[in-house]
Tab-separated table of C-alpha atoms in Angstrom:
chain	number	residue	atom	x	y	z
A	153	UNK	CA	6.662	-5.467	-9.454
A	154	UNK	CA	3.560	-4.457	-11.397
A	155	UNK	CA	5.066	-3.157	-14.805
A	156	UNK	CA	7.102	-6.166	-14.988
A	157	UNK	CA	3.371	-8.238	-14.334
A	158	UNK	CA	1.755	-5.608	-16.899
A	159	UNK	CA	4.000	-6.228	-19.713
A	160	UNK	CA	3.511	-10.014	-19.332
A	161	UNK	CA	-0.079	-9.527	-19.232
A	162	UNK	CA	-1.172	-10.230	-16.100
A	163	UNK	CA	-3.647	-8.662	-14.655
A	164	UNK	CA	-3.282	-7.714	-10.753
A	165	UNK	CA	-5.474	-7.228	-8.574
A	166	UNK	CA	-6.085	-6.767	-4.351
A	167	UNK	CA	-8.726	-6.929	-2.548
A	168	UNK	CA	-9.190	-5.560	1.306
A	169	UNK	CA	-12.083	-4.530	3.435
A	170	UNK	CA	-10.808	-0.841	3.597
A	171	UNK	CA	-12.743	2.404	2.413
A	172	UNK	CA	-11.977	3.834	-1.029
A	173	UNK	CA	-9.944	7.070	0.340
A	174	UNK	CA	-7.654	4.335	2.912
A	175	UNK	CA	-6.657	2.527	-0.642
A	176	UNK	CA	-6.299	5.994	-2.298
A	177	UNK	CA	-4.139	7.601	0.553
A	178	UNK	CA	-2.278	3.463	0.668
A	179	UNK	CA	-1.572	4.164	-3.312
A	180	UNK	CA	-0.569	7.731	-3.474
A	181	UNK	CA	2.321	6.862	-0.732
A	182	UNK	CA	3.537	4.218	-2.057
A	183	UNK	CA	2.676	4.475	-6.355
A	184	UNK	CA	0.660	2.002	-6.943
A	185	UNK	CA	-1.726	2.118	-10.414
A	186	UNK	CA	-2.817	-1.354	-10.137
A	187	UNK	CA	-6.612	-1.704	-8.975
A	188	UNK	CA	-6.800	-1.921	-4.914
A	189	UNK	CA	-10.022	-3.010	-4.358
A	190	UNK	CA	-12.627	-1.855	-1.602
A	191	UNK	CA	-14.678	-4.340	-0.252
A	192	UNK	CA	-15.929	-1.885	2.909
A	193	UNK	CA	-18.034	-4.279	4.924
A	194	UNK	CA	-16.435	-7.506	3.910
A	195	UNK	CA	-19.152	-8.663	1.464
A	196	UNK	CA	-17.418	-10.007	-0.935
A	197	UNK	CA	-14.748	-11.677	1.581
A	198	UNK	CA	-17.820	-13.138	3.587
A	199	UNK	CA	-19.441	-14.532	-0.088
A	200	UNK	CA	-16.184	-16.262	-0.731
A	201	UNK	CA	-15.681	-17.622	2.593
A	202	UNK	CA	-12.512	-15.855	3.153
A	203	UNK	CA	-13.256	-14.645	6.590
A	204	UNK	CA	-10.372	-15.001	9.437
A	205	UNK	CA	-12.477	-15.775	12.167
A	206	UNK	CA	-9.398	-17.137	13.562
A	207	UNK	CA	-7.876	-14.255	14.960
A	208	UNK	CA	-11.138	-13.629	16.998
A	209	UNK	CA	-10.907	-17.028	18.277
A	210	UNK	CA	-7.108	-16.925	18.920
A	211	UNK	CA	-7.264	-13.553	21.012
A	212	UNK	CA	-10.351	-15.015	23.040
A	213	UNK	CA	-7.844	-18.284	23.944
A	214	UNK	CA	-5.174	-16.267	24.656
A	215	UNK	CA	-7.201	-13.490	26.828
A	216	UNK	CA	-6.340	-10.827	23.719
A	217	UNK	CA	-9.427	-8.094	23.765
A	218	UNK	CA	-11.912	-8.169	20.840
A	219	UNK	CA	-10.640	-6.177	18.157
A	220	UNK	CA	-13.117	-4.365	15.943
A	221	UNK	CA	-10.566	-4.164	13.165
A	222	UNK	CA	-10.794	-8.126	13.139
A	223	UNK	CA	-14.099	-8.252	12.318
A	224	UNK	CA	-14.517	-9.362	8.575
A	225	UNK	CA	-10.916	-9.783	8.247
A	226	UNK	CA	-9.814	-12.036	5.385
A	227	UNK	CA	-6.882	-14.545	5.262
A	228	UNK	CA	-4.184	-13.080	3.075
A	229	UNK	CA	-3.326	-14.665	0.325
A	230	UNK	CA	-3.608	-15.384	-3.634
A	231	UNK	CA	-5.252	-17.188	-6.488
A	232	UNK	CA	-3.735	-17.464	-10.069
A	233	UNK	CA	-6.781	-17.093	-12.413
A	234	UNK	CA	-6.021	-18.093	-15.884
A	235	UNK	CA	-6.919	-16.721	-19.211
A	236	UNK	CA	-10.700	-18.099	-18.814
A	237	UNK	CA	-10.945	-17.160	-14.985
A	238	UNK	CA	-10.360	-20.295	-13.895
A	239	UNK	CA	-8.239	-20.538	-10.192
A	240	UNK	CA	-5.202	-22.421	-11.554
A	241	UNK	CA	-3.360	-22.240	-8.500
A	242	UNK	CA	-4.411	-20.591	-4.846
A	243	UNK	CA	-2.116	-20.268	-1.905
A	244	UNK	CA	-3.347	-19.657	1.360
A	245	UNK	CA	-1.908	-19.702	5.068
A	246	UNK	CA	-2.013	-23.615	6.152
A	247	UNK	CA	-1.283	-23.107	9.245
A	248	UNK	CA	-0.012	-20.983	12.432
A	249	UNK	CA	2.179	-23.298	13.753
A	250	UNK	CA	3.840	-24.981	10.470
A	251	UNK	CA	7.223	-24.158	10.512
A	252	UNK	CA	7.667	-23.759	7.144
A	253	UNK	CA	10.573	-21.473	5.529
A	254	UNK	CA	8.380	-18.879	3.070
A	255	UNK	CA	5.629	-20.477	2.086
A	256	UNK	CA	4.368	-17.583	0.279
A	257	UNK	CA	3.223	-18.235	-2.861
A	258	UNK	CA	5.336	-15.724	-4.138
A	259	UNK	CA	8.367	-16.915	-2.182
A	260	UNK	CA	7.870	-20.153	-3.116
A	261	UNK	CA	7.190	-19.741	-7.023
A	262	UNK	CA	10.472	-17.099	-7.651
A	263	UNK	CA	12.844	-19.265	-4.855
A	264	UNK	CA	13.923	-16.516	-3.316
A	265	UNK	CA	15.068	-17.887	-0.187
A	266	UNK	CA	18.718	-17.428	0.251
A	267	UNK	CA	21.164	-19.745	2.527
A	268	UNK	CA	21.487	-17.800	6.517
A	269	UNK	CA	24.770	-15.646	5.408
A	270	UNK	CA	26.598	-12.693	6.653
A	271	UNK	CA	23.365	-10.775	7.000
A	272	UNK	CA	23.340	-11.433	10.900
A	273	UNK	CA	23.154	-8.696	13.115
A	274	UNK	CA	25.220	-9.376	16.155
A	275	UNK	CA	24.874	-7.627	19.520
A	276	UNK	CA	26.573	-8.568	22.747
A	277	UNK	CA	27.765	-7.720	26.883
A	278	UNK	CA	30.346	-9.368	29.062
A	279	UNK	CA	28.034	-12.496	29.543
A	280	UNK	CA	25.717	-12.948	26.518
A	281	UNK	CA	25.898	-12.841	22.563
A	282	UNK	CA	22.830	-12.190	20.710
A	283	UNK	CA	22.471	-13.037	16.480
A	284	UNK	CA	19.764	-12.155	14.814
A	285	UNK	CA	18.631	-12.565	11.044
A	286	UNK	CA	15.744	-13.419	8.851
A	287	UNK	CA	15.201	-16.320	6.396
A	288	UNK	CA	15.880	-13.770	3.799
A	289	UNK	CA	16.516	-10.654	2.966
A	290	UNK	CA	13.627	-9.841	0.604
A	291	UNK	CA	9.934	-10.685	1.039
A	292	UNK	CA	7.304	-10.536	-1.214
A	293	UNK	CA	3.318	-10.204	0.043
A	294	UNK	CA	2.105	-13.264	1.844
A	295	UNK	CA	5.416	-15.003	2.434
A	296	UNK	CA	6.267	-15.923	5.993
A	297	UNK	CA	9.684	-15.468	7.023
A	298	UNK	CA	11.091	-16.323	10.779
A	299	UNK	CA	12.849	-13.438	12.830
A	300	UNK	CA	16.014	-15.930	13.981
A	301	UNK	CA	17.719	-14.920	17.553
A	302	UNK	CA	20.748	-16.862	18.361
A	303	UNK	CA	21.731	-16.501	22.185
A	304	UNK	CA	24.759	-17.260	23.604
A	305	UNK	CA	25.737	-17.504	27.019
A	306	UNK	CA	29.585	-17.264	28.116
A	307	UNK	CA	31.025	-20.458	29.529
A	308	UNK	CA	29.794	-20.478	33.564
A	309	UNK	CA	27.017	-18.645	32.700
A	310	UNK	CA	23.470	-19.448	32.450
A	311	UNK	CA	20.047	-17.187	30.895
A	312	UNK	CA	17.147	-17.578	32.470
A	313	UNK	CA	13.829	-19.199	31.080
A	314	UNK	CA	9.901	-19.102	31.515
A	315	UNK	CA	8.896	-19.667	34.551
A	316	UNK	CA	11.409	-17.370	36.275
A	317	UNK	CA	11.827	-17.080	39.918
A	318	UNK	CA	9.913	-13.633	41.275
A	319	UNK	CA	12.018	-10.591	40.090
A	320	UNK	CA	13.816	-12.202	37.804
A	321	UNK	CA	13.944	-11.796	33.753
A	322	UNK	CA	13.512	-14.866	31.326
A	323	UNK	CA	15.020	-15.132	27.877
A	324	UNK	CA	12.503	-13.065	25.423
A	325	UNK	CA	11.817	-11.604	22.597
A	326	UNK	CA	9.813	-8.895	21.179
A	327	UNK	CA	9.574	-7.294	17.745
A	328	UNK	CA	7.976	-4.167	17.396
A	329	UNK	CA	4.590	-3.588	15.610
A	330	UNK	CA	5.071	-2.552	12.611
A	331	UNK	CA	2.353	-1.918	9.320
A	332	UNK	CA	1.310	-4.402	7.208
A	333	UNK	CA	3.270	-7.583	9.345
A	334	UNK	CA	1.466	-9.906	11.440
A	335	UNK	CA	3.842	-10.692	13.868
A	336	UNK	CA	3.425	-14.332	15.381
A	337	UNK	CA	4.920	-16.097	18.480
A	338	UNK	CA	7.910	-16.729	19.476
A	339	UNK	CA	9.162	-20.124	20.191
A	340	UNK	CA	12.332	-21.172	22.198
A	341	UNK	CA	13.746	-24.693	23.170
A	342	UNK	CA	12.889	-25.630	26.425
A	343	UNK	CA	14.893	-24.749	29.618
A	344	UNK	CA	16.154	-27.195	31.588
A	345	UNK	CA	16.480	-27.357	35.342
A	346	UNK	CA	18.830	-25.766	37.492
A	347	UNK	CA	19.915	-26.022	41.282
A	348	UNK	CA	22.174	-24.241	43.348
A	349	UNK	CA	23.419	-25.910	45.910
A	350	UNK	CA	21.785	-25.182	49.717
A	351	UNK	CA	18.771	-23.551	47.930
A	352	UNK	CA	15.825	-25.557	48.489
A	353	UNK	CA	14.759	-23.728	44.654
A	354	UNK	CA	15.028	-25.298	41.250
A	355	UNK	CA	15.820	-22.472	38.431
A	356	UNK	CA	14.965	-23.027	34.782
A	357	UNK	CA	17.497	-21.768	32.624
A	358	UNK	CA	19.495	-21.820	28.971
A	359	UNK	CA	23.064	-22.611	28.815
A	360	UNK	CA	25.513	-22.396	25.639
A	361	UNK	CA	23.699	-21.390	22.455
A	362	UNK	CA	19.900	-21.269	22.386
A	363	UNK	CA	18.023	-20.508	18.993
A	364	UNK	CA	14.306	-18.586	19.368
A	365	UNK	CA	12.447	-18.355	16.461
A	366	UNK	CA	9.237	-15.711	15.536
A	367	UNK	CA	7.121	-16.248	12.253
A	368	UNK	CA	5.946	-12.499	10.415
A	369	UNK	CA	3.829	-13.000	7.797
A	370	UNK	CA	3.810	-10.215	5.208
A	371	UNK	CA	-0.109	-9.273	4.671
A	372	UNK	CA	0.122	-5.668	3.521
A	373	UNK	CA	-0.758	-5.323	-0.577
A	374	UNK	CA	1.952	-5.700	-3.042
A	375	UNK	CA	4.414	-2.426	-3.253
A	376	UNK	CA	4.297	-2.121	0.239
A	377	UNK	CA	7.840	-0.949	0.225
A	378	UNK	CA	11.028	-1.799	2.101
A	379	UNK	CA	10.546	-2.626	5.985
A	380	UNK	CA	12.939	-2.561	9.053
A	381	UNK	CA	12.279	-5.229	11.542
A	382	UNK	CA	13.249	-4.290	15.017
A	383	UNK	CA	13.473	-7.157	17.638
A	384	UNK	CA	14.817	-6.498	21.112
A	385	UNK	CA	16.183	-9.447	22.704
A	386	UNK	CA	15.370	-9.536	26.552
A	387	UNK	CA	17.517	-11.848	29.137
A	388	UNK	CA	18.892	-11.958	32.144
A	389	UNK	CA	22.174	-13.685	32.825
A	390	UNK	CA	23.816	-15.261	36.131
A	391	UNK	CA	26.856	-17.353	36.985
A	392	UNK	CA	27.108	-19.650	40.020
A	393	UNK	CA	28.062	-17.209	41.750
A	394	UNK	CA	26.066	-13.452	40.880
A	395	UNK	CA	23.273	-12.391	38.564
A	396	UNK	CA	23.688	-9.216	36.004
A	397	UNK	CA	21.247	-6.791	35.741
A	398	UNK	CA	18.562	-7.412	33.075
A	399	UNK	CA	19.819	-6.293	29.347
A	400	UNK	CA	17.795	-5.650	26.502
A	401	UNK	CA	19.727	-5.630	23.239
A	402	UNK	CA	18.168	-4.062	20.256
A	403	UNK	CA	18.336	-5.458	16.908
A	404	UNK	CA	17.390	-3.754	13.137
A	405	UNK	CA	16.351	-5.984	10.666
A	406	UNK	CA	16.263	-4.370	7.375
A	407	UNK	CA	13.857	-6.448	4.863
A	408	UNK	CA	12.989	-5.337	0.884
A	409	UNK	CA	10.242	-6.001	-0.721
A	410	UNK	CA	11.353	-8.491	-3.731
A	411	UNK	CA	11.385	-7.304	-7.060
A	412	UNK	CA	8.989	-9.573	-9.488
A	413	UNK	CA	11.706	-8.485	-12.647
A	414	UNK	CA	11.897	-10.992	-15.312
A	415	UNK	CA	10.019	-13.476	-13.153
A	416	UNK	CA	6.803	-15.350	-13.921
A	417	UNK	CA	3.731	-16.446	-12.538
A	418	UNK	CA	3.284	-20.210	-11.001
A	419	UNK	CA	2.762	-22.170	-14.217
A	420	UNK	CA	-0.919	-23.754	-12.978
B	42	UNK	CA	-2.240	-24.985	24.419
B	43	UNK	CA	-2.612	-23.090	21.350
B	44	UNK	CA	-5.751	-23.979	19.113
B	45	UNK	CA	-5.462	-26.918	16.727
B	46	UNK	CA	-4.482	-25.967	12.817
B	47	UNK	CA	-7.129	-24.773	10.317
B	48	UNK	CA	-7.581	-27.225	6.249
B	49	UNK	CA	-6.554	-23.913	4.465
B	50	UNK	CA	-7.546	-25.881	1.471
B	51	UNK	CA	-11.202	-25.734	1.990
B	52	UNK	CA	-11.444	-22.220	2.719
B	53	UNK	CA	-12.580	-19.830	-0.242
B	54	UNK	CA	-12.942	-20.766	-3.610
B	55	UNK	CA	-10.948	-23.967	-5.262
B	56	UNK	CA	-8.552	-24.436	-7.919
B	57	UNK	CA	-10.275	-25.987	-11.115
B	58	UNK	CA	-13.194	-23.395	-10.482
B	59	UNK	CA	-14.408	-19.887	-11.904
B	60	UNK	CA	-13.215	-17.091	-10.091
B	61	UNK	CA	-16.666	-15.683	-8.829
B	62	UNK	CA	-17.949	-12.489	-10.213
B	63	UNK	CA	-16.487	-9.218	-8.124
B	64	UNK	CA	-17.229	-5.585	-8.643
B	65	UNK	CA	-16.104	-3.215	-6.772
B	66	UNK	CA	-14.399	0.272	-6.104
B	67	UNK	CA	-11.124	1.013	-7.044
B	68	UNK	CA	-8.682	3.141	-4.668
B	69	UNK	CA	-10.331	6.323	-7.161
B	70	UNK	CA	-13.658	5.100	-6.583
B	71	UNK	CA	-14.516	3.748	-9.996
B	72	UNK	CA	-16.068	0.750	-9.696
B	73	UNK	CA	-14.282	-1.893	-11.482
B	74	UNK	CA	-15.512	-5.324	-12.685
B	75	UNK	CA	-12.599	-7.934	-11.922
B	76	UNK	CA	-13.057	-10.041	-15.441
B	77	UNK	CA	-14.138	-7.313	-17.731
B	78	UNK	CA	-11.096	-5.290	-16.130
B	79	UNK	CA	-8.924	-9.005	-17.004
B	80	UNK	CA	-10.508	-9.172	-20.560
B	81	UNK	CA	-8.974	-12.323	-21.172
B	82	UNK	CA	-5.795	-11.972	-19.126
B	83	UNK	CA	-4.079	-13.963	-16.565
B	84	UNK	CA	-4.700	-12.669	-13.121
B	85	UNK	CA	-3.435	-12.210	-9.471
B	86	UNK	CA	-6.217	-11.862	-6.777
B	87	UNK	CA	-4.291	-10.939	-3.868
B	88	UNK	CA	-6.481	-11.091	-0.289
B	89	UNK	CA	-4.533	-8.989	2.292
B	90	UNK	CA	-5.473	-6.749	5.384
B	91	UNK	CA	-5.911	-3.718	5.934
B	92	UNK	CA	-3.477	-1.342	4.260
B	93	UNK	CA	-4.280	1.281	7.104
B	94	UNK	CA	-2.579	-0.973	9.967
């Protein structure tokens, strides 16, 4: 990515709140000669008004404990300075809960987003079929892409959803922490109701196909490297007639990091 | 109920402005001055967390 920026003369630059000798060990691993900045107490991200304070105030809604590693945090993302210094274009996070399909400024600039092909990674038992794939199979910093699970259940049988009966499993899933990803919620349809007969109980379940969706956001600098995503899909499936043990299929996601070849920055 | 969304478009500085002034360390400790270090080029500020996690 960077010689291609270099010989177009553009210069790069990235900015964190880590010491000098994280950003040395960060650059040494992974080659990097462009400047990683170290902005060790987030003064500079405070005097910009860059500060997440979000996450703070997300993990106190959601009963998370404080993080100290939170504290100064800024939002990833980018501005475009032109040849004066002037912010021609800046791209920033709008928001958690758009559903948007890479809105990196990266992503969106070189198009990289290719149609859902072949690149599905399919898992399945007697009862249940599990797809999973990723909006693409490249990513560049500060793009979003979606972790995509399809589930489905055989004909007569049924997965269970949230909120499950008491010792029961409900449709899940969970993707491994990994560096440098922010890994965001997961969001299913919603189950509908279920009764067997001469139960006085009412079940919430999935039946046919049933497509989850989790956002990662790619926050770690530029030459980051190639990732593996690993998502384990968690269910538990039942017929009329008997319930299957809980299964937990595991799924590896392989992701590079897009090459910035022959591409150009956002005109502003 | 998660928390309502956040004008990402007032947060930091704007398009249309200066990029303010920054100096600091490199990853080799040198302290580097973002637009003398530019001189006159196009630029990518990237804002990202940690690389340690």
């Amino acid at each position: 990515m960077w010689p291609t920026l270099k010989a177009e003369g553009v210069a790069l630059f990235a900015i964190s709140y880590d010491p000098v000798a994280v950003l040395r060990a960060f650059a040494d691993k992974h080659g990097i000669t462009y400047p990683l900045l170290s902005d060790e107490g987030s003064h500079v991200i405070r005097r910009l008004g860059l500060v997440n304070e979000r996450v703070q105030e997300d993990h106190a809604h959601y009963g998370i404990p404080a993080n100290p590693r939170h504290v100064g945090l800024p939002y990833p993302g980018a501005f475009v300075l032109d040849e004066a210094g002037i912010i021609s274009r800046k791209r920033f996070h709008e928001s958690y809960r758009v559903r948007d399909t890479g809105a990196g400024l990266l992503a969106r600039t070189l198009d990289q987003l290719e149609p859902v092909a072949d690149r599905a990674v399919t898992r399945q038992d007697e009862a249940v079929r599990a797809r999973a794939w990723l909006d693409s199979s490249t990513y560049a910093f500060f793009q979003r892409l979606h972790v995509n699970v399809e589930v489905r259940a055989a004909p007569g049988f049924h997965v269970y959803g949230a909120p499950v009966p008491t010792g029961f499993v409900p449709l899940s899933m969970e993707v491994a922490p990994i560096d440098g990803v922010e890994i965001g919620a997961a969001e299913w349809p919603a189950p509908h109701p279920f009764e067997v007969k001469g139960l006085d109980e009412r079940f919430w379940v999935h039946e046919g196909t049933v497509h989850g969706t989790l956002p990662l956001t790619f926050s770690a600098p530029p030459g980051a490297g190639d990732r593996v995503i690993q998502v384990t899909v968690t269910y538990q499936a039942c017929s009329d007639s008997e319930c299957l043990a809980p299964m937990a299929l595991a799924l590896s996601l392989p992701v590079r990091e897009a090459a910035l070849e022959g591409r150009e920055l956002p005109k502003a | 109920m998660p928390l309502p969304p956040r004008d990402f478009t007032k947060i930091g500085p704007t398009e249309g402005e200066r990029f303010p002034d920054v100096r600091l360390p490199d990853q080799h400790g040198a302290t580097v001055d973002l637009h003398a270090t530019r001189g006159g080029r196009k630029a990518l500020v990237v804002f990202h967390r940690s690389a340690d996690w």
